[in-house]
Coordinates of C-alpha atoms in Angstrom, one line a residue:
M1 CA 0.0 0.1 0.2
T2 CA 2.7 2.1 0.7
D3 CA 5.0 1.9 -2.8
L4 CA 1.5 2.5 -4.7
S5 CA 0.6 5.8 -2.3
T6 CA 4.2 6.6 -3.2
L7 CA 4.0 6.0 -7.3
W8 CA 0.8 7.6 -6.8
E9 CA 2.4 10.8 -5.0
V10 CA 4.8 10.8 -7.4
G11 CA 3.5 9.8 -10.8
L12 CA 1.2 12.7 -10.4
P13 CA 3.3 15.7 -10.2
L14 CA 5.6 14.2 -13.4
A15 CA 2.1 13.5 -15.3
G16 CA 1.5 16.5 -14.7
A17 CA 4.4 18.5 -16.2
G18 CA 4.3 16.2 -19.0
G19 CA 1.0 17.5 -20.1
L20 CA 2.4 20.6 -19.4
G21 CA 4.9 20.2 -21.5
V22 CA 2.6 17.9 -24.6
A23 CA 0.3 21.5 -24.3
K24 CA 3.7 23.9 -24.7
V25 CA 4.3 22.0 -28.1
R26 CA 0.7 21.1 -29.2
A27 CA -1.5 23.7 -27.8
P28 CA 0.7 26.9 -27.2
R29 CA -2.3 28.8 -26.1
I30 CA -3.5 27.2 -23.4
Y31 CA -0.3 26.5 -22.0
W32 CA 0.4 30.0 -22.7
S33 CA -3.2 31.3 -20.4
L34 CA -2.1 28.3 -17.5
V35 CA 1.5 29.0 -17.4
G36 CA 2.6 31.5 -19.1
L37 CA 0.9 34.4 -18.5
P38 CA 1.1 34.2 -14.4
V39 CA 4.7 33.6 -14.3
A40 CA 5.6 36.9 -17.2
R41 CA 3.0 38.7 -15.6
V42 CA 5.1 38.1 -11.8
R43 CA 8.3 38.8 -13.9
F44 CA 7.4 41.8 -15.3
A45 CA 6.1 43.2 -11.9
M46 CA 9.3 42.2 -10.2
T47 CA 12.1 43.5 -12.8
Y48 CA 10.5 46.1 -14.6
R49 CA 12.4 48.8 -12.7
S50 CA 16.1 47.3 -12.9
T51 CA 15.2 46.2 -16.4
M52 CA 14.2 49.6 -17.5
D53 CA 17.4 51.2 -15.9
V54 CA 20.1 48.3 -17.1
C55 CA 18.7 49.1 -20.9
G56 CA 19.2 53.1 -20.1
L57 CA 15.3 53.5 -20.7
T58 CA 15.5 55.9 -16.9
V59 CA 15.9 59.2 -17.4
Q60 CA 16.6 61.8 -14.4
P61 CA 14.0 63.0 -12.9
S62 CA 13.0 66.9 -12.8
R63 CA 14.0 69.4 -10.3
L64 CA 10.7 69.8 -8.6
R65 CA 10.6 65.9 -7.8
A66 CA 13.8 65.3 -6.9
F67 CA 13.3 68.6 -4.7
M68 CA 10.2 67.4 -3.5
V69 CA 11.7 63.5 -3.1
R70 CA 14.7 64.6 -1.1
T71 CA 12.4 67.5 1.3
V72 CA 9.6 65.3 1.7
A73 CA 10.6 61.8 1.7
R74 CA 13.5 62.4 3.4
R75 CA 15.2 60.5 0.8
G76 CA 19.2 61.5 0.0
D77 CA 19.5 59.3 -3.4
V78 CA 17.4 60.2 -6.3
Q79 CA 16.3 57.3 -8.7
P80 CA 15.9 57.7 -12.1
V81 CA 12.7 57.9 -13.6
P82 CA 11.3 54.9 -16.0
P83 CA 8.3 55.1 -18.3
K84 CA 5.3 55.1 -15.9
I85 CA 2.7 51.9 -16.5
R86 CA -0.3 52.9 -17.6
R87 CA -2.3 49.5 -18.9
V88 CA -1.8 45.9 -19.0
R89 CA -3.4 43.0 -20.3
G90 CA -2.8 39.8 -20.9
S91 CA -4.3 37.5 -24.2
S92 CA -4.5 33.9 -25.1
T93 CA -1.4 35.2 -27.3
G94 CA 1.0 37.4 -24.7
M95 CA 0.5 40.4 -23.1
R96 CA -0.2 43.9 -23.7
V97 CA 1.6 46.9 -21.7
T98 CA 0.9 50.2 -21.8
L99 CA 3.7 53.0 -20.2
R100 CA 3.3 56.6 -20.5
L101 CA 7.2 58.1 -22.0
P102 CA 9.0 60.6 -19.8
A103 CA 10.7 63.5 -20.9
G104 CA 13.6 62.3 -22.7
L105 CA 12.3 59.5 -24.1
E106 CA 10.8 58.8 -27.4
P107 CA 9.5 55.6 -28.9
A108 CA 12.9 54.6 -31.2
D109 CA 14.7 54.4 -27.7
V110 CA 12.4 51.8 -26.6
M111 CA 11.8 49.9 -30.3
A112 CA 15.8 50.0 -30.0
S113 CA 15.3 48.1 -26.5
S114 CA 12.8 45.6 -27.7
E115 CA 15.1 42.3 -28.1
R116 CA 16.7 42.9 -24.6
L117 CA 13.6 43.7 -23.0
R118 CA 12.5 40.1 -24.8
H119 CA 15.0 38.2 -22.7
A120 CA 14.6 40.4 -19.4
W121 CA 10.5 38.7 -19.6
G122 CA 11.1 35.6 -21.2
V123 CA 8.6 36.1 -23.7
H124 CA 9.3 35.6 -27.3
S125 CA 8.6 38.3 -29.1
V126 CA 8.1 42.4 -28.5
N127 CA 7.1 44.5 -31.0
V128 CA 7.0 48.1 -30.1
V129 CA 4.2 50.1 -31.3
E130 CA 3.4 53.5 -30.5
T131 CA -0.3 54.7 -30.1
K132 CA -0.3 58.2 -29.3
P133 CA 2.5 61.2 -29.2
G134 CA 4.2 60.1 -25.7
Y135 CA 2.7 56.9 -24.9
V136 CA 4.0 53.7 -26.5
E137 CA 2.4 49.7 -26.3
L138 CA 4.8 47.0 -25.7
R139 CA 2.5 43.6 -27.6
M140 CA 4.7 40.7 -26.2
T141 CA 3.4 37.3 -28.1
G142 CA 4.7 34.2 -25.5
Y143 CA 5.0 32.1 -28.0
D144 CA 5.8 31.4 -32.0
V145 CA 2.0 32.9 -33.1
L146 CA 3.4 32.5 -37.1
R147 CA 4.3 28.6 -36.4
R148 CA 0.5 27.6 -36.3
V149 CA -1.3 30.2 -38.2
K150 CA -4.5 31.2 -35.9
M151 CA -6.0 34.3 -37.6
P152 CA -7.7 36.2 -34.6
R153 CA -11.3 35.3 -33.2
R154 CA -12.8 39.0 -32.3
K155 CA -12.6 40.7 -35.3
R156 CA -12.4 44.5 -34.9
S157 CA -14.6 46.8 -36.9
L158 CA -13.4 47.0 -40.8
G159 CA -14.0 49.0 -43.5
P160 CA -16.0 49.4 -46.6
L161 CA -12.5 48.1 -48.2
T162 CA -10.6 46.5 -45.7
V163 CA -9.5 43.1 -46.0
P164 CA -7.7 40.6 -43.5
V165 CA -4.9 38.4 -45.1
A166 CA -2.5 37.6 -42.4
L167 CA -1.5 37.4 -39.3
R168 CA 1.2 39.2 -37.3
E169 CA 4.2 38.7 -35.5
D170 CA 3.0 40.5 -32.4
G171 CA -0.3 38.3 -32.7
T172 CA -2.8 40.7 -34.2
A173 CA -4.2 40.8 -37.3
F174 CA -2.7 42.4 -40.9
V175 CA -5.4 44.1 -43.1
R176 CA -5.2 45.2 -46.7
D177 CA -7.0 48.7 -46.5
Y178 CA -6.9 50.3 -49.8
L179 CA -8.2 53.1 -48.3
K180 CA -5.5 53.7 -46.8
V181 CA -3.0 51.9 -49.1
P182 CA -4.7 52.2 -52.7
H183 CA -2.0 50.1 -54.0
A184 CA 0.9 47.0 -53.3
L185 CA 2.8 45.1 -55.1
T186 CA 4.1 41.4 -53.1
L187 CA 6.8 39.7 -54.1
G188 CA 8.6 36.0 -53.6
A189 CA 10.3 33.5 -54.7
N190 CA 8.4 29.9 -56.0
Q191 CA 7.1 27.7 -52.9
S192 CA 7.3 31.1 -50.6
G193 CA 3.6 31.3 -50.1
K194 CA 3.0 34.1 -52.6
S195 CA 0.4 32.0 -54.2
M196 CA -0.9 31.7 -50.5
Y197 CA -1.8 35.7 -50.1
Q198 CA -3.1 35.9 -53.0
R199 CA -5.8 33.5 -52.8
N200 CA -6.1 35.1 -48.9
L201 CA -6.6 38.6 -50.1
I202 CA -9.3 37.2 -53.4
A203 CA -11.3 34.9 -51.0
G204 CA -12.1 38.1 -48.2
L205 CA -12.5 40.6 -51.7
A206 CA -14.7 38.4 -52.9
R207 CA -17.1 38.9 -50.4
L208 CA -16.8 42.6 -50.4
D209 CA -18.9 44.8 -52.6
V210 CA -16.0 45.8 -55.8
A211 CA -15.4 44.5 -59.1
L212 CA -12.3 42.1 -59.4
V213 CA -10.0 42.2 -62.9
G214 CA -8.0 39.7 -63.1
I215 CA -5.0 39.4 -65.5
D216 CA -3.2 36.2 -65.2
C217 CA -0.6 35.6 -68.6
K218 CA 0.4 32.2 -67.4
R219 CA -2.6 30.9 -69.6
G220 CA -4.7 31.6 -66.5
V221 CA -3.5 28.8 -64.5
E222 CA -3.5 30.4 -61.2
Q223 CA -6.8 32.8 -61.5
R224 CA -8.7 30.4 -63.5
G225 CA -10.6 29.3 -60.7
Y226 CA -11.7 32.7 -59.4
A227 CA -13.5 33.4 -62.4
P228 CA -17.1 33.0 -61.6
R229 CA -15.9 36.3 -59.5
L230 CA -13.7 38.3 -62.2
S231 CA -15.9 41.5 -64.1
A232 CA -12.9 40.7 -66.6
F233 CA -10.2 38.4 -67.1
A234 CA -7.1 38.4 -69.3
I235 CA -5.3 35.5 -69.8
T236 CA -2.3 36.7 -72.8
P237 CA -0.7 39.6 -73.1
E238 CA -3.2 40.4 -76.0
E239 CA -6.2 40.6 -73.9
A240 CA -4.0 42.7 -70.9
S241 CA -3.4 45.1 -73.0
G242 CA -7.3 45.6 -73.8
V243 CA -8.2 45.5 -70.3
L244 CA -5.9 48.1 -69.0
D245 CA -6.7 50.0 -71.8
A246 CA -10.8 49.3 -70.6
L247 CA -9.2 50.4 -66.9
V248 CA -8.2 53.8 -68.4
G249 CA -11.1 54.7 -69.9
E250 CA -13.0 53.7 -67.4
M251 CA -11.2 55.9 -65.3
E252 CA -11.5 58.8 -67.8
E253 CA -15.0 58.3 -67.5
R254 CA -15.2 58.7 -63.6
F255 CA -12.9 61.7 -63.4
D256 CA -15.9 63.1 -66.0
L257 CA -18.4 62.2 -63.0
L258 CA -16.0 63.9 -60.2
S259 CA -15.6 67.0 -62.2
E260 CA -19.7 67.3 -63.2
Y261 CA -20.2 67.3 -59.3
G262 CA -17.0 69.5 -58.2
A263 CA -15.8 65.7 -56.1
A264 CA -12.5 65.3 -55.2
D265 CA -13.1 61.7 -55.2
I266 CA -15.8 59.2 -55.8
W267 CA -16.9 59.0 -52.1
A268 CA -17.7 62.1 -52.2
L269 CA -20.0 61.4 -55.0
P270 CA -23.7 60.9 -53.9
E271 CA -24.4 57.5 -53.3
K272 CA -26.9 56.7 -55.6
V273 CA -24.1 57.6 -58.2
R274 CA -21.2 56.4 -56.4
P275 CA -19.8 54.0 -59.3
V276 CA -18.6 50.6 -57.5
R277 CA -14.8 50.6 -56.6
V278 CA -12.5 48.1 -58.7
V279 CA -9.2 45.7 -57.8
L280 CA -7.2 45.4 -60.3
L281 CA -5.0 41.6 -59.8
V282 CA -1.6 40.8 -61.7
D283 CA -0.2 37.7 -61.2
E284 CA 3.6 37.5 -62.3
V285 CA 3.5 40.8 -63.4
A286 CA 7.0 40.3 -65.6
E287 CA 5.3 38.1 -68.0
L288 CA 3.9 41.4 -69.0
F289 CA 7.4 43.2 -69.7
L290 CA 8.4 40.4 -72.4
V291 CA 8.9 41.3 -75.5
T292 CA 10.1 39.0 -78.5
G293 CA 9.6 41.5 -81.2
K294 CA 9.4 45.1 -82.4
K295 CA 5.4 44.4 -81.8
D296 CA 5.5 43.0 -78.8
E297 CA 7.9 46.1 -77.6
E298 CA 5.0 48.9 -78.7
R299 CA 2.7 46.4 -76.7
R300 CA 4.5 46.3 -73.7
D301 CA 5.2 50.1 -73.7
R302 CA 1.6 50.9 -73.8
M303 CA 0.6 48.4 -71.0
V304 CA 3.5 50.1 -68.8
T305 CA 2.5 53.4 -69.1
Q306 CA -1.3 52.3 -68.7
M307 CA 0.1 51.1 -65.1
I308 CA 1.6 53.9 -64.5
R309 CA -1.1 56.2 -64.9
L310 CA -3.7 53.8 -62.7
G311 CA -1.2 53.7 -60.4
Q312 CA -0.9 57.9 -60.1
M313 CA -4.3 58.6 -60.3
A314 CA -6.9 55.6 -59.8
R315 CA -7.4 56.3 -56.6
A316 CA -9.2 58.8 -56.4
A317 CA -11.7 57.0 -59.2
G318 CA -11.6 53.7 -57.2
I319 CA -9.3 51.5 -58.7
F320 CA -6.8 50.2 -56.8
L321 CA -3.6 47.6 -58.0
E322 CA -2.3 44.6 -56.3
I323 CA 0.7 43.2 -58.9
C324 CA 2.3 39.8 -57.9
G325 CA 5.7 38.4 -59.2
Q326 CA 8.9 37.5 -58.5
R327 CA 11.1 40.2 -59.1
F328 CA 10.4 43.6 -59.8
G329 CA 13.0 46.3 -60.8
S330 CA 14.8 48.0 -63.9
D331 CA 16.3 44.9 -65.5
L332 CA 12.3 44.3 -66.5
G333 CA 12.5 47.3 -68.2
R334 CA 11.5 50.4 -69.0
G335 CA 9.2 51.9 -66.7
A336 CA 9.3 49.4 -64.3
T337 CA 11.0 51.4 -61.7
T338 CA 8.3 54.0 -62.4
L339 CA 5.7 52.0 -61.2
R340 CA 7.2 50.4 -59.0
A341 CA 7.0 53.5 -56.6
Q342 CA 3.0 54.4 -56.9
L343 CA 3.0 50.8 -55.3
T344 CA 3.1 52.2 -51.9
G345 CA 2.3 48.5 -49.9
R346 CA 4.9 45.7 -49.7
V347 CA 4.8 42.0 -48.6
V348 CA 7.6 40.1 -49.5
H349 CA 8.0 36.7 -49.0
R350 CA 11.5 34.7 -49.0
V351 CA 13.5 35.3 -51.9
N352 CA 16.5 34.0 -53.9
D353 CA 18.6 37.0 -53.3
K354 CA 19.5 40.1 -51.5
Q355 CA 19.0 42.7 -54.6
T356 CA 15.0 41.2 -54.6
A357 CA 14.9 42.1 -51.2
D358 CA 16.2 45.8 -51.5
M359 CA 13.6 45.5 -55.2
G360 CA 10.3 45.1 -52.6
L361 CA 11.1 47.3 -49.3
G362 CA 14.7 48.9 -49.5
D363 CA 13.3 52.1 -50.9
I364 CA 10.5 52.0 -47.9
A365 CA 12.1 50.2 -45.2
P366 CA 15.7 49.3 -45.3
D367 CA 15.7 47.7 -42.1
A368 CA 13.6 44.9 -43.7
V369 CA 15.7 44.2 -46.0
V370 CA 17.5 41.8 -43.8
A371 CA 14.7 40.3 -42.1
V372 CA 13.6 39.3 -45.8
T373 CA 16.9 37.5 -46.2
T374 CA 16.4 35.5 -43.0
I375 CA 13.3 33.4 -44.3
P376 CA 13.7 29.8 -44.2
P377 CA 12.2 28.2 -47.2
D378 CA 10.5 25.6 -44.4
K379 CA 8.2 28.1 -43.5
P380 CA 5.8 28.9 -46.5
G381 CA 3.8 31.9 -46.1
V382 CA 6.2 33.9 -43.6
A383 CA 6.7 37.3 -45.6
V384 CA 7.7 40.7 -44.5
A385 CA 5.0 43.7 -44.8
G386 CA 6.5 46.8 -45.5
D387 CA 4.8 50.4 -45.6
S388 CA 6.3 53.8 -46.8
S389 CA 6.4 55.1 -43.0
G390 CA 9.3 52.8 -42.4
G391 CA 7.7 50.1 -40.4
W392 CA 7.5 46.6 -41.1
S393 CA 6.6 43.6 -39.3
R394 CA 6.5 39.3 -40.3
I395 CA 3.0 38.2 -41.2
R396 CA 2.0 34.5 -42.0
T397 CA -0.8 33.9 -44.2
P398 CA -3.1 31.1 -42.7
E399 CA -3.4 27.8 -45.3
L400 CA -6.1 27.9 -47.9
S401 CA -6.2 25.8 -51.1
A402 CA -6.9 27.0 -54.2
A403 CA -10.3 24.9 -54.4
E404 CA -11.5 26.2 -51.4
A405 CA -10.8 29.9 -52.8
A406 CA -12.3 29.1 -55.8
A407 CA -15.7 27.7 -54.1
I408 CA -15.6 31.1 -52.3
C409 CA -15.3 33.1 -55.3
A410 CA -18.0 31.1 -56.6
E411 CA -20.5 31.3 -53.9
Y412 CA -20.2 35.4 -54.2
A413 CA -20.3 34.6 -57.8
H414 CA -23.7 36.9 -57.5
L415 CA -21.9 39.8 -56.3
T416 CA -19.5 40.0 -59.6
P417 CA -20.6 44.3 -61.1
V418 CA -21.4 44.0 -64.9
L419 CA -19.5 47.0 -66.4
P420 CA -19.9 47.7 -69.7
A421 CA -16.0 48.7 -70.2
F422 CA -15.6 45.1 -69.4
A423 CA -18.1 43.3 -72.0
P424 CA -15.0 41.7 -74.3
Y425 CA -13.1 40.5 -71.4
R426 CA -15.9 39.1 -69.0
P427 CA -14.7 35.8 -68.5
V428 CA -17.0 32.4 -69.8
I429 CA -17.9 30.2 -66.7
P430 CA -17.9 26.3 -68.7
A431 CA -20.8 24.5 -67.1
Q432 CA -19.9 21.9 -64.4
A433 CA -19.7 18.2 -65.3
P434 CA -21.7 16.2 -63.4
P435 CA -20.4 14.1 -60.2
V436 CA -19.4 10.6 -61.5
E437 CA -21.7 8.6 -59.8
S438 CA -24.4 10.6 -61.3
L439 CA -23.5 9.1 -64.9
P440 CA -25.6 6.3 -65.9
L441 CA -24.3 3.5 -66.4
V442 CA -22.7 1.7 -69.7
K443 CA -22.5 -2.1 -69.4
P444 CA -19.5 -3.3 -71.7
V445 CA -20.2 -4.3 -74.9
P446 CA -18.1 -8.0 -75.3
A447 CA -15.5 -8.2 -77.7
T448 CA -16.2 -10.2 -80.9
D449 CA -13.5 -12.2 -82.9

């Protein structure tokens, strides 16, 4: 009996420890909520002041504060002042701390110490975000949320042209907001997850009141499944040239409408005359730059000119660009660099060389170039998203198969607007073949000699 009781007393803690170890690997959210978050809160509270001091994130107190400490508190030594903690919140992925910065500190100082803060408090990552002047938020994650992507359940209120596409490394959703960033460029090598990003983007756009225009000069192998939701579809350079001409013509007609009503953009128009928004999706933009002869060169120059015009002026007309490719630089041909400058939203997946990373992020977020070159090949879907303000973050898209994306487009096919300008390029939706089990059985005819 004694042996059994001893075995039970020893085995139960071991089983519990083993269960926590399994939960840490297979259910990191549960492990973090039960173990990681309480430990992190205690460690943060006990070491906050000393950690801020060691990281150089304290400032000398003002003369008034020093005088009050010496005369009222009767203390001879005056401690440096760290950022004041305003709020601490825990979540299923990490912990958020709002800090009020004292005079003499700026958000860049805290950002520069994020790696040291991560090690001091034993969390997976620390991202520093300026919420308003004088305030920063430390977004800590307790584990690698990008290892197994799970989008947040509670979705914040989204705008009319906002699509959640991926998960950031701080546990928040990365959204594609066309009102803030009208045009974007997505780069990545083969098998880097670039197509997965596009599927999530199109699946989100399919649910919105927008017209989708697809250009896929690889004979439509990537975008053909989205045809039920496309208002226009081009699969050859000749068709792509026509679609771009139609888009520019549509843009000019909308500018005439804006001029008639004295509006700066389509959102200032009365709702009854406001045209539908249009998103142009270009897969593998390098195919539009390829030439084999003089005739192709003229067509290429015209297409590039039309895309540059759209990038420069189309936002006010409610037309937005999503350009995708493996490389995008001056080596593609004349006009490529000018067009890239209009694509302020950048998402760069794993690339084959540093030059391609420079093409995508070197001009807007130089610090992110190194992060792109360190993306491992065994993590498809991981990318670096940058913006024109110089900020950047790692993201990863959830898995979505081509069949699932096509099914979503078919489900929302009734939302596809019919625009007269795109009538010649309206995709033909083939009738689906009946399932095999519904076909009549035909008895085989015996062979005759």
